[in-house]
PDB file of C-alpha atoms in Angstrom:
ATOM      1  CA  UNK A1326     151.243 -46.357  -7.027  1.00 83.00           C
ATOM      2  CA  UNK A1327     152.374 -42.353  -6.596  1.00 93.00           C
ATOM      3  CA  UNK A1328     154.963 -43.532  -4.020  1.00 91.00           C
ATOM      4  CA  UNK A1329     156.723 -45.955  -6.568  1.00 94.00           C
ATOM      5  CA  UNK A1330     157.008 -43.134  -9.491  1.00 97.00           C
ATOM      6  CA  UNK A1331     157.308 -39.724  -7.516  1.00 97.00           C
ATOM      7  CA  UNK A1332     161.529 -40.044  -8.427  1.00 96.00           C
ATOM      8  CA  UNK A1333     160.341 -39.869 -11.725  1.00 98.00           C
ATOM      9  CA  UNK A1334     158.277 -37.078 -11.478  1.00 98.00           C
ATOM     10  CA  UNK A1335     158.556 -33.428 -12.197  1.00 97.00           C
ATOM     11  CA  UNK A1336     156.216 -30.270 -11.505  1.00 97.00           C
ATOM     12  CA  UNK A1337     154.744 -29.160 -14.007  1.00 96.00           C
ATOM     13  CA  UNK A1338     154.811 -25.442 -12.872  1.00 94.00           C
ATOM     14  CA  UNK A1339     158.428 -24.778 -12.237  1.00 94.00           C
ATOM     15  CA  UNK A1340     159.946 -28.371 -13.566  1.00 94.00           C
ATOM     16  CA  UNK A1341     161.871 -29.145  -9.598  1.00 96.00           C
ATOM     17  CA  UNK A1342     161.527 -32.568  -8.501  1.00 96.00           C
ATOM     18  CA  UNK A1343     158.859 -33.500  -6.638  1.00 97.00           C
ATOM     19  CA  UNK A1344     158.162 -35.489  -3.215  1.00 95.00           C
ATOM     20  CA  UNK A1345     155.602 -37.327  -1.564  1.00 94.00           C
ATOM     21  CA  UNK A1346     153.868 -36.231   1.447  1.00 88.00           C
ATOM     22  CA  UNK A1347     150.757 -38.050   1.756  1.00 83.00           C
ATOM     23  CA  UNK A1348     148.063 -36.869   0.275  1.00 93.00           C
ATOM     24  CA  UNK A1349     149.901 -34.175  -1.532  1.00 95.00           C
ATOM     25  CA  UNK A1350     153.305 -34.064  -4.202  1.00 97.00           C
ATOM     26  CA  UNK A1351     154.880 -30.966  -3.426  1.00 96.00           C
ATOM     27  CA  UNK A1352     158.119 -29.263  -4.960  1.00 95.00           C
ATOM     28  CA  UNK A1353     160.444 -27.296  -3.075  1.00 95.00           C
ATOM     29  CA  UNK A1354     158.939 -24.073  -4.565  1.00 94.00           C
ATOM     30  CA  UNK A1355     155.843 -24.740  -2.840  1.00 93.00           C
ATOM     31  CA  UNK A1356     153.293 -26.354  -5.478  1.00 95.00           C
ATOM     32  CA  UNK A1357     151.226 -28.732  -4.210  1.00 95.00           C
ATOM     33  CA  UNK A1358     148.851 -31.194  -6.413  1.00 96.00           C
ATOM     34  CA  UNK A1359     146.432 -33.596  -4.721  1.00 95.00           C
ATOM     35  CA  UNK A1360     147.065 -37.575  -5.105  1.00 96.00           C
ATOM     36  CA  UNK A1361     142.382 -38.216  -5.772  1.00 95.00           C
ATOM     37  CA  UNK A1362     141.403 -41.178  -3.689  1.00 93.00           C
ATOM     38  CA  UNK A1363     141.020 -43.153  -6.880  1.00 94.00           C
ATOM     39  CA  UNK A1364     145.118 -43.048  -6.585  1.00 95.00           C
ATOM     40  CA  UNK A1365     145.757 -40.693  -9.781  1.00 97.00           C
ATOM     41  CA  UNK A1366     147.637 -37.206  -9.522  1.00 97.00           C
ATOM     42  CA  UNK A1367     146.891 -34.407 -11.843  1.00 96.00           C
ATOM     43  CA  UNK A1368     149.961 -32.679 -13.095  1.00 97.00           C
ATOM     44  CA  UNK A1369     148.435 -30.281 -15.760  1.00 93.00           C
ATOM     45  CA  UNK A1370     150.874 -27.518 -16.404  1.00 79.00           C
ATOM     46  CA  UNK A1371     148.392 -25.467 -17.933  1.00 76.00           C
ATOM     47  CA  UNK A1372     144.924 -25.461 -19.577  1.00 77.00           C
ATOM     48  CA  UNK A1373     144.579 -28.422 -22.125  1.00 74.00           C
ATOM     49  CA  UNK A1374     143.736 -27.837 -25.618  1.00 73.00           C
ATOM     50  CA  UNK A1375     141.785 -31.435 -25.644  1.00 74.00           C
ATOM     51  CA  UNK A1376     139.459 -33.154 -23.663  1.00 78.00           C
ATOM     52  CA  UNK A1377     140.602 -36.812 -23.987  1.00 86.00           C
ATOM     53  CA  UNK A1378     138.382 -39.822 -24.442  1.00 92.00           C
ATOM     54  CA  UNK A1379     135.120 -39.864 -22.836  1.00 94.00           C
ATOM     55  CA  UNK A1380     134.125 -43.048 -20.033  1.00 95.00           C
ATOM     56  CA  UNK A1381     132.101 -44.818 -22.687  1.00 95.00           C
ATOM     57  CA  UNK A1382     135.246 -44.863 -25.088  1.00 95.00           C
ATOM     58  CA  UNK A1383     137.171 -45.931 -22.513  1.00 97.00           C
ATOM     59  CA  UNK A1384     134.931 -48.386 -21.050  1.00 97.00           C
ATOM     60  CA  UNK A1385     134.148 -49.874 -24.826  1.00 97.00           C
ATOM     61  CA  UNK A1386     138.062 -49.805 -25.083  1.00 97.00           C
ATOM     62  CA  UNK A1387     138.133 -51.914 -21.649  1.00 98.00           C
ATOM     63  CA  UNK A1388     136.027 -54.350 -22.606  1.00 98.00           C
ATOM     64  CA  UNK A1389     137.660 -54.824 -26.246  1.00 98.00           C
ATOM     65  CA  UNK A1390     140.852 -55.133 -24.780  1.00 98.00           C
ATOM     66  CA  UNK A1391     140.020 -57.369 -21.830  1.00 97.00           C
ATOM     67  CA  UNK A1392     138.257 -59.397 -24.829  1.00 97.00           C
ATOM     68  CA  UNK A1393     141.915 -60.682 -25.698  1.00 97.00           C
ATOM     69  CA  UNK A1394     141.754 -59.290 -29.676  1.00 98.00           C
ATOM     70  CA  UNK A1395     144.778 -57.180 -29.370  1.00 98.00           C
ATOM     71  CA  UNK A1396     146.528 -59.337 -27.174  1.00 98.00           C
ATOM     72  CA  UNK A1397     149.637 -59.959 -29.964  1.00 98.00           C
ATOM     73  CA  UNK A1398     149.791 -56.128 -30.921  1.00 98.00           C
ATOM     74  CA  UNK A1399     149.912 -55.673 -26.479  1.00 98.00           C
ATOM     75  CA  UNK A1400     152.671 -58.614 -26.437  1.00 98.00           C
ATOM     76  CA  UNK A1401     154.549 -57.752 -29.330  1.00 98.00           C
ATOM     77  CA  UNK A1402     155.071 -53.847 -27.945  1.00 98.00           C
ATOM     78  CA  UNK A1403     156.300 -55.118 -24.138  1.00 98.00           C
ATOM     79  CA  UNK A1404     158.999 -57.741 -25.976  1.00 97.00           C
ATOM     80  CA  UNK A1405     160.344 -54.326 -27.612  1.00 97.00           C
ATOM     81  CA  UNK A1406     160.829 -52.352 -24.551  1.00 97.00           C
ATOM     82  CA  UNK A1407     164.189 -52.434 -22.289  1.00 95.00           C
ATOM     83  CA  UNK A1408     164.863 -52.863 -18.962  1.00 96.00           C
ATOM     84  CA  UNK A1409     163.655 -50.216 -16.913  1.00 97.00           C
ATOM     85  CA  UNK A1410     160.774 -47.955 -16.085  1.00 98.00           C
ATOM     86  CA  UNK A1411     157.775 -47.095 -18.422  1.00 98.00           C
ATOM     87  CA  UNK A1412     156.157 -44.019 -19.325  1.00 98.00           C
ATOM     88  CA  UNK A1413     153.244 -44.499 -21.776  1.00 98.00           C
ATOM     89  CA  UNK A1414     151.715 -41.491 -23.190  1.00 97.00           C
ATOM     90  CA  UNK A1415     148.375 -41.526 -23.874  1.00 96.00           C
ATOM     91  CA  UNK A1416     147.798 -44.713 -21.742  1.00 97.00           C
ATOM     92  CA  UNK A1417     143.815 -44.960 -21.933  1.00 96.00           C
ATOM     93  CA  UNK A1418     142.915 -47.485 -19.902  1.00 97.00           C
ATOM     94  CA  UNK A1419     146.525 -49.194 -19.068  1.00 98.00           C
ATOM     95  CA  UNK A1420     146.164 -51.683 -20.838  1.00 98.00           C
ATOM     96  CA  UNK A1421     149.315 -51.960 -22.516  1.00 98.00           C
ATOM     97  CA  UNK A1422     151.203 -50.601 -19.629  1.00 98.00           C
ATOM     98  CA  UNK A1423     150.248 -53.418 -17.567  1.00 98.00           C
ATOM     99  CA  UNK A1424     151.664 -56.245 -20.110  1.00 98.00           C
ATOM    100  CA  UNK A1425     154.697 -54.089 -20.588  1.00 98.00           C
ATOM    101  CA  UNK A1426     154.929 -54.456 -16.860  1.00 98.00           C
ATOM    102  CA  UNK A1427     154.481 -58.052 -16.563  1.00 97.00           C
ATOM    103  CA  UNK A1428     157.001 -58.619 -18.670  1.00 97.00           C
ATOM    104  CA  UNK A1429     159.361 -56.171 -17.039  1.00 97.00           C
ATOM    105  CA  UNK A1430     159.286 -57.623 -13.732  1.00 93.00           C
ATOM    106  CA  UNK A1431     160.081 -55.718 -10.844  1.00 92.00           C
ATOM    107  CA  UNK A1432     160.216 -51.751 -13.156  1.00 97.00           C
ATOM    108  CA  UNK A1433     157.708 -49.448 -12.455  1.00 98.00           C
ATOM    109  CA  UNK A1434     155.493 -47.416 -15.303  1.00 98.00           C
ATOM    110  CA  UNK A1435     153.929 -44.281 -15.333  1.00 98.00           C
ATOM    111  CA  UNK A1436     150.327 -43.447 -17.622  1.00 98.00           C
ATOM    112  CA  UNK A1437     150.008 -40.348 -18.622  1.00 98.00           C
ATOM    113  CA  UNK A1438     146.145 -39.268 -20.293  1.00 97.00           C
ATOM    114  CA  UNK A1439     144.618 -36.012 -20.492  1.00 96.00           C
ATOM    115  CA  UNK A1440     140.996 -37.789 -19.362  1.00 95.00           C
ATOM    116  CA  UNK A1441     140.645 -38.051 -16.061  1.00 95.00           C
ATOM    117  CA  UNK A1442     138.562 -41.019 -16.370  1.00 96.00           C
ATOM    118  CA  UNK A1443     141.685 -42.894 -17.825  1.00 97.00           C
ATOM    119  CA  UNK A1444     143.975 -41.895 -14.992  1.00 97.00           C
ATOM    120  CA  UNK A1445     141.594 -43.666 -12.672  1.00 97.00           C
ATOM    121  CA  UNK A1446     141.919 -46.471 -14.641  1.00 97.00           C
ATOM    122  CA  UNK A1447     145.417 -46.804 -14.794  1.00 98.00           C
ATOM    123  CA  UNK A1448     145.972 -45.885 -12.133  1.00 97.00           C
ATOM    124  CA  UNK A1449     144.273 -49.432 -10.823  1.00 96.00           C
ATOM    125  CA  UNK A1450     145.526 -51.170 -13.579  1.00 97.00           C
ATOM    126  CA  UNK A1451     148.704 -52.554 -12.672  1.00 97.00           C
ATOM    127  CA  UNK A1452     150.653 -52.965  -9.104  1.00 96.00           C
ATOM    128  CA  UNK A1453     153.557 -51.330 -10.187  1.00 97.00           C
ATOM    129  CA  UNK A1454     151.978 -48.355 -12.228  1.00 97.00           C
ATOM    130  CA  UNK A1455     150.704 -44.827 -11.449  1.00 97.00           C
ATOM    131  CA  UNK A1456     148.401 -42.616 -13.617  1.00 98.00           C
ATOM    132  CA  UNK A1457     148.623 -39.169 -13.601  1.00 98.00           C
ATOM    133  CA  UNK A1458     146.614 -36.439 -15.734  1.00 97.00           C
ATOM    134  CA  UNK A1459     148.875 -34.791 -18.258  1.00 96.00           C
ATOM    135  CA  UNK A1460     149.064 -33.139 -21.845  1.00 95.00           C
ATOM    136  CA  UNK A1461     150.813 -34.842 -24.240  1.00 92.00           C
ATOM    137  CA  UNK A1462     151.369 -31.564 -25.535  1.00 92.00           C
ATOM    138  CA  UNK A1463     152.781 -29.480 -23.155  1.00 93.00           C
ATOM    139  CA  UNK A1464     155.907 -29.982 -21.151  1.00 95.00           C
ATOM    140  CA  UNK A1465     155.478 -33.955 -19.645  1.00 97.00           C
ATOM    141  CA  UNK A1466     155.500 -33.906 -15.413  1.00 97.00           C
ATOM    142  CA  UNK A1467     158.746 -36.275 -15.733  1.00 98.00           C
ATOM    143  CA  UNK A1468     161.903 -35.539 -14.949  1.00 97.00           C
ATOM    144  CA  UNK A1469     164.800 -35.378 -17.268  1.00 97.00           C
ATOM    145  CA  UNK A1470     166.150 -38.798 -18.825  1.00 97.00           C
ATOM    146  CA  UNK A1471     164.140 -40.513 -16.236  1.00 97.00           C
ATOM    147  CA  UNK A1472     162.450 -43.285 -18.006  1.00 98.00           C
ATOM    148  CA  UNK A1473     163.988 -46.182 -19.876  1.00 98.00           C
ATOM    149  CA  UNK A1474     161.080 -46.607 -22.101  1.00 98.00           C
ATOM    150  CA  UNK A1475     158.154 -44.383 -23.919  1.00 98.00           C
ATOM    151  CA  UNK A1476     155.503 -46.543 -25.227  1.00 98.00           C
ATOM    152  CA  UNK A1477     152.869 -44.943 -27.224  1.00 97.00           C
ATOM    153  CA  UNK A1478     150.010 -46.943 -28.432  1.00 97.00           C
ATOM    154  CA  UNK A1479     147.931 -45.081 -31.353  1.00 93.00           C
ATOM    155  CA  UNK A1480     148.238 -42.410 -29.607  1.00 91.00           C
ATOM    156  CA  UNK A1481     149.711 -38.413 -29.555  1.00 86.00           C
ATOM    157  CA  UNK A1482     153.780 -38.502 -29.957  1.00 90.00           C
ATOM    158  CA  UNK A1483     155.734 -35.606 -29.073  1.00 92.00           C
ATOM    159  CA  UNK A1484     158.868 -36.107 -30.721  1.00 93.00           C
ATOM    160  CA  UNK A1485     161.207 -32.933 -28.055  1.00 95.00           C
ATOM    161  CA  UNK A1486     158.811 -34.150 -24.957  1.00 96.00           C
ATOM    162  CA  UNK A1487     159.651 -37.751 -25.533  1.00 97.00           C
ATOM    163  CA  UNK A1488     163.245 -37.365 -26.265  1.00 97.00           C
ATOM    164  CA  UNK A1489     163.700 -35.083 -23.137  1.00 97.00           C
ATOM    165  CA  UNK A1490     162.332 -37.714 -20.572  1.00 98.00           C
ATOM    166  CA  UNK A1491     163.977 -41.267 -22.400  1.00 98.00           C
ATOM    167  CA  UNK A1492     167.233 -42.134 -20.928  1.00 97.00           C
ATOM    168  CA  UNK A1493     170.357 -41.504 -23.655  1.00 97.00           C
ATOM    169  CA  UNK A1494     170.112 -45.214 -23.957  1.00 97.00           C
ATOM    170  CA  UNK A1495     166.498 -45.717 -23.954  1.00 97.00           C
ATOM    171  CA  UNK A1496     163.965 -47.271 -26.372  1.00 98.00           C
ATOM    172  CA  UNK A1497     160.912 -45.280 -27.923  1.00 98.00           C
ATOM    173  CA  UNK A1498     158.393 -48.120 -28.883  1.00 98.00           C
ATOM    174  CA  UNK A1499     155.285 -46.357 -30.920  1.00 97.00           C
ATOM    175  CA  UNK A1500     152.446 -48.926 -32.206  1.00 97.00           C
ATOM    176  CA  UNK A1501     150.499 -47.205 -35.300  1.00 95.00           C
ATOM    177  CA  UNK A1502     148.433 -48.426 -37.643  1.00 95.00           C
ATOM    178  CA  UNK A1503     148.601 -49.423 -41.039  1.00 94.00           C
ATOM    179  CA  UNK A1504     145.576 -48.333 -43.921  1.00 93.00           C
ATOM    180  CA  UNK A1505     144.744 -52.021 -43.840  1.00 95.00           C
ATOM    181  CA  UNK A1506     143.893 -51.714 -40.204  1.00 96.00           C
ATOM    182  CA  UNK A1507     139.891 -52.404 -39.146  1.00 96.00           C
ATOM    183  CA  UNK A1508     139.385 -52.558 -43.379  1.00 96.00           C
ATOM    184  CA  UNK A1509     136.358 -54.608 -43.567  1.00 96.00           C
ATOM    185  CA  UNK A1510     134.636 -51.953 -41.205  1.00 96.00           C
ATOM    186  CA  UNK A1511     135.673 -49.136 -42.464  1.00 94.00           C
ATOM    187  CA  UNK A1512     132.922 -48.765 -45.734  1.00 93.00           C
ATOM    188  CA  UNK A1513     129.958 -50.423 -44.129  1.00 95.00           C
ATOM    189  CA  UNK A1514     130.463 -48.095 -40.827  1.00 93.00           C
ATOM    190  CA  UNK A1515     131.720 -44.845 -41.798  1.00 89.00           C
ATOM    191  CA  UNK A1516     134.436 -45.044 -39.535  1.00 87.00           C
ATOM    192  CA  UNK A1517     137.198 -42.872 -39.891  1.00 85.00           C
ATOM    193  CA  UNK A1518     140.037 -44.180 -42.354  1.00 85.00           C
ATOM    194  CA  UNK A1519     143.682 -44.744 -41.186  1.00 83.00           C
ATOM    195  CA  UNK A1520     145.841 -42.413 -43.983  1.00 77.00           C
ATOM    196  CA  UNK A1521     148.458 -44.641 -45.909  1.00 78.00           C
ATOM    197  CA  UNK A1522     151.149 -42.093 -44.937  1.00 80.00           C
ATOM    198  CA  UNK A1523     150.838 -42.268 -41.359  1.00 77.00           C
ATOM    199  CA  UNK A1524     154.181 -44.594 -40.885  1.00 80.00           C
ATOM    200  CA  UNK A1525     155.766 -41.758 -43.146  1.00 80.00           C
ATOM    201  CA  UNK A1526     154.367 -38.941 -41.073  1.00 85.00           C
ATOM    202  CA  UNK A1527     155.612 -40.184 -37.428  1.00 87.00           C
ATOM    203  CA  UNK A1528     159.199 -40.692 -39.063  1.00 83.00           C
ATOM    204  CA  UNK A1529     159.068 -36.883 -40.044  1.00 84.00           C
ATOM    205  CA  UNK A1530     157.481 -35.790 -37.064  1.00 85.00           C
ATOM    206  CA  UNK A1531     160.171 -38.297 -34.811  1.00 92.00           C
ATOM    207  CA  UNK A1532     163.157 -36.977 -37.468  1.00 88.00           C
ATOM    208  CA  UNK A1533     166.147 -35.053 -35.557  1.00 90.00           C
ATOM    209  CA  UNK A1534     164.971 -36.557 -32.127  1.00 94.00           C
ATOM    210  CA  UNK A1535     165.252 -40.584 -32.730  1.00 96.00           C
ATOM    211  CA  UNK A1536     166.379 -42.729 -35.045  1.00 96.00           C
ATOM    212  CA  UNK A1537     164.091 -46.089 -35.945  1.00 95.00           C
ATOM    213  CA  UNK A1538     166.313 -49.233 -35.457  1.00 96.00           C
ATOM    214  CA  UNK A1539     163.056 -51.496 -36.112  1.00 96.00           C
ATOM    215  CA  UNK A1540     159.657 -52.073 -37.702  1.00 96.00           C
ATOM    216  CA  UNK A1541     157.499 -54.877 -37.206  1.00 97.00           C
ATOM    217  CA  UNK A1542     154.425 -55.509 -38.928  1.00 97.00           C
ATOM    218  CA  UNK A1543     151.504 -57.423 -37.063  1.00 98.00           C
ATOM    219  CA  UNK A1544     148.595 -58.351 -38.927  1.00 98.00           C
ATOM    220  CA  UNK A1545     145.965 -61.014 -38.384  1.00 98.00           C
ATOM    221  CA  UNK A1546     142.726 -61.564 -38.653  1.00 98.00           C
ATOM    222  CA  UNK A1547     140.109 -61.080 -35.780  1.00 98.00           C
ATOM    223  CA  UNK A1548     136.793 -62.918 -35.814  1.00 98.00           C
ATOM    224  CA  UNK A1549     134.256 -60.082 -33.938  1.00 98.00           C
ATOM    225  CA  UNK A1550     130.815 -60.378 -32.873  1.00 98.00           C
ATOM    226  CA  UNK A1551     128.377 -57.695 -33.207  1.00 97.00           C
ATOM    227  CA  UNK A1552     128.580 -56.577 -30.103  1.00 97.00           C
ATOM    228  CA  UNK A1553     132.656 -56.805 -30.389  1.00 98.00           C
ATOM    229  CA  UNK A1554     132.310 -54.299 -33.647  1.00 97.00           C
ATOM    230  CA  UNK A1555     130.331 -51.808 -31.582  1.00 96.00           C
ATOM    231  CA  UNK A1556     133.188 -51.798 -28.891  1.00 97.00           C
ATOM    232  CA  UNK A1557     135.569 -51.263 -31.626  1.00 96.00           C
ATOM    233  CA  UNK A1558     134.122 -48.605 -33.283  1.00 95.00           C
ATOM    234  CA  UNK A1559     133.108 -46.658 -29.701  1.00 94.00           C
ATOM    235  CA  UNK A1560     136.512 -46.892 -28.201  1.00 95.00           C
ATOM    236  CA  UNK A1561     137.998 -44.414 -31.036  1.00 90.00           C
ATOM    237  CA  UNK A1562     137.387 -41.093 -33.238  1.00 88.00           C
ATOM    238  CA  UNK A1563     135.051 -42.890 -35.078  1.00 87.00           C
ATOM    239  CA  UNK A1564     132.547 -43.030 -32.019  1.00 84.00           C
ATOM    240  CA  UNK A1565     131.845 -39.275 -32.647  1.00 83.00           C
ATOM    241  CA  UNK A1566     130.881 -39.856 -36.521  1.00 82.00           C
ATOM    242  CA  UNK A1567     127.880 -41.435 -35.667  1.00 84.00           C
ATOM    243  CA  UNK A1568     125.061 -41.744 -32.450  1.00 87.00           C
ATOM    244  CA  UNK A1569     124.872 -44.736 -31.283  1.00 89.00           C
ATOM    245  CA  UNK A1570     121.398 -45.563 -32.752  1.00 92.00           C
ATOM    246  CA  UNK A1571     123.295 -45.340 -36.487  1.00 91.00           C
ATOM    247  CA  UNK A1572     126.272 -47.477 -35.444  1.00 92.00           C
ATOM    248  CA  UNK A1573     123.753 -50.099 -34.046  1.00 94.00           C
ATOM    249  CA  UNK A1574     121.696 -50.617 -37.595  1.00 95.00           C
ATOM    250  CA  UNK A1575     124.968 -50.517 -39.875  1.00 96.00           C
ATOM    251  CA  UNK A1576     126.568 -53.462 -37.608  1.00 96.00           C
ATOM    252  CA  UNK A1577     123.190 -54.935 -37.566  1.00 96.00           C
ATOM    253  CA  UNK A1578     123.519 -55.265 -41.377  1.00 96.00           C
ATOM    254  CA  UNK A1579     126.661 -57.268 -40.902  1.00 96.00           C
ATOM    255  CA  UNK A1580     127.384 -60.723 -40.573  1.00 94.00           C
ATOM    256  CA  UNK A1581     127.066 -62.091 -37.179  1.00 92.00           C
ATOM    257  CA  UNK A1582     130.835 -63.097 -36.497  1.00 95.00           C
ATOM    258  CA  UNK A1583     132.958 -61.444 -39.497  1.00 97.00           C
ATOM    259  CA  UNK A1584     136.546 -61.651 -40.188  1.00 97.00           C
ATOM    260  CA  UNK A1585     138.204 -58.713 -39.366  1.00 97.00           C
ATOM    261  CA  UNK A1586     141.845 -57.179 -39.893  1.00 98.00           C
ATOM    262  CA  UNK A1587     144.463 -56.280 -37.289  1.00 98.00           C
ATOM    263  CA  UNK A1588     147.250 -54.503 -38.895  1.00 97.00           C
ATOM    264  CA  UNK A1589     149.815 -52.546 -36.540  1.00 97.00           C
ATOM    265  CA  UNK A1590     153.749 -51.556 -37.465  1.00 96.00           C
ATOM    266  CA  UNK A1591     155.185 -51.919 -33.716  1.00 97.00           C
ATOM    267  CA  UNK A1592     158.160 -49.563 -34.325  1.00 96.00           C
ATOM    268  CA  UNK A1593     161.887 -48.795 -32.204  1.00 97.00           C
ATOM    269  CA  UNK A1594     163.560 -46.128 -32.102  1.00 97.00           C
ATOM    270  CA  UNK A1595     166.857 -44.959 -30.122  1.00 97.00           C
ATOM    271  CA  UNK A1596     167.054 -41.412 -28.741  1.00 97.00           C
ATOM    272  CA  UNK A1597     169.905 -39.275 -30.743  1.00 96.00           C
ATOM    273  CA  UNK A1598     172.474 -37.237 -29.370  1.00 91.00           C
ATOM    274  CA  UNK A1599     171.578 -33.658 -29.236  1.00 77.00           C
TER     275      UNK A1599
END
């Protein structure tokens, strides 16, 4: 809920802390932004350069999810994460807010997404969290050293944004994943293919800000049904390779339950000192 996160929130116009006055946040300066009925807030501090993830990705994403396959990769990421509250960026549909939060009894979390669609969803997808419609790139709606964790899940990571909001004594947990990730699909689907020096590439872009203290690889095999590979390929870039009629006859060409890789480095880091 808003009410449980608002201390943790900042505008994103003039950066003042913001308070609650039902159905409005306001700042002291004056801005206003409406809390939707669906419970989310938008907190845009300007126009966004992206669009976000359409309601069929996320709703594909939803029901792979809710299927259970990622469940370790979800489990693995909340065991990382401190005591505190939660900011995920690029939260999609909550998912792994919510089983941070379950874990972390009592904190609160905040998602952050630039699709309004996904706000709605998280913000209905755990008690204890809020969603709220934000760029990734710009200037995050949090306040200073607010947050005891940032939890990004293949998703955008601003290395000065993220540093900014995580307490001095934070955790950063990012999940990635590795070129063996989805492998078996990859060929017969056309999907877009995970570059081998991704794990390199969010250590230089993270370099200066945080420092990793631990990588943990989680790989295991996933048995999917056809209609499982469809959700999988929907819920990410690769749904905009192909129409829908395409991705249907290349899974239809594929066994009917096929053994498919998970492979995710679950990564910590610790804020440095500026």
């Amino acid at each position: 809920m808003i009410g449980d996160v608002v201390d943790l929130l900042a505008c994103p116009v003039c950066g003042a802390e913001l308070e609650l006055s039902a159905p409005v946040l306001m700042c002291p300066s004056g801005h206003s932004f409406d809390i939707a009925r669906q419970g989310y807030v938008s907190l845009l501090g300007g126009p966004a350069k992206f669009s976000g993830d359409t309601a069929d990705m996320l709703a594909a994403r939803a029901r792979f999810l809710d299927a259970g396959h990622f469940d370790l990769v979800a489990a693995t990421a909340a065991q990382a994460l401190a005591a505190g509250a939660v900011l995920e960026v690029g939260a999609g549909t909550g998912h792994y807010l919510a089983a941070a939060l379950n874990v972390l009894t009592g904190s609160v979390g905040i998602g952050v997404d630039i699709a309004k669609p996904a706000a709605r969803r998280i913000a209905r997808c755990h008690p204890r969290a809020a969603g709220v419609v934000a760029d990734a790139w710009q200037p995050l709606p949090v306040r200073t050293g607010a947050v005891a964790n940032v939890l990004t899940v293949f998703a955008p990571r601003n290395g000065d944004e993220l540093h900014r909001v995580l307490d001095p004594d934070g955790v950063l947990v990012v999940v990635a994943p590795t070129s063996r990730h989805l492998c078996e699909l990859v060929d017969p689907l056309q999907m877009v293919r995970v570059d081998e020096r991704k794990p390199a590439r969010i250590s230089d872009a993270l370099s200066g800000r945080f420092e990793r203290t631990e990588r943990t690889l989680v790989e295991y095999d996933m048995t999917l049904t056809h209609t499982d590979i469809d959700d999988v390929v929907a819920m990410g870039p690769s749904a905009f390779h192909s129409t829908p009629a395409e991705r249907a006859a290349r899974i239809a060409a594929l066994p009917d339950d096929m053994d498919v890789t998970a492979s995710v480095y679950v990564s910590t880091y610790r804020p440095l000192s500026d």
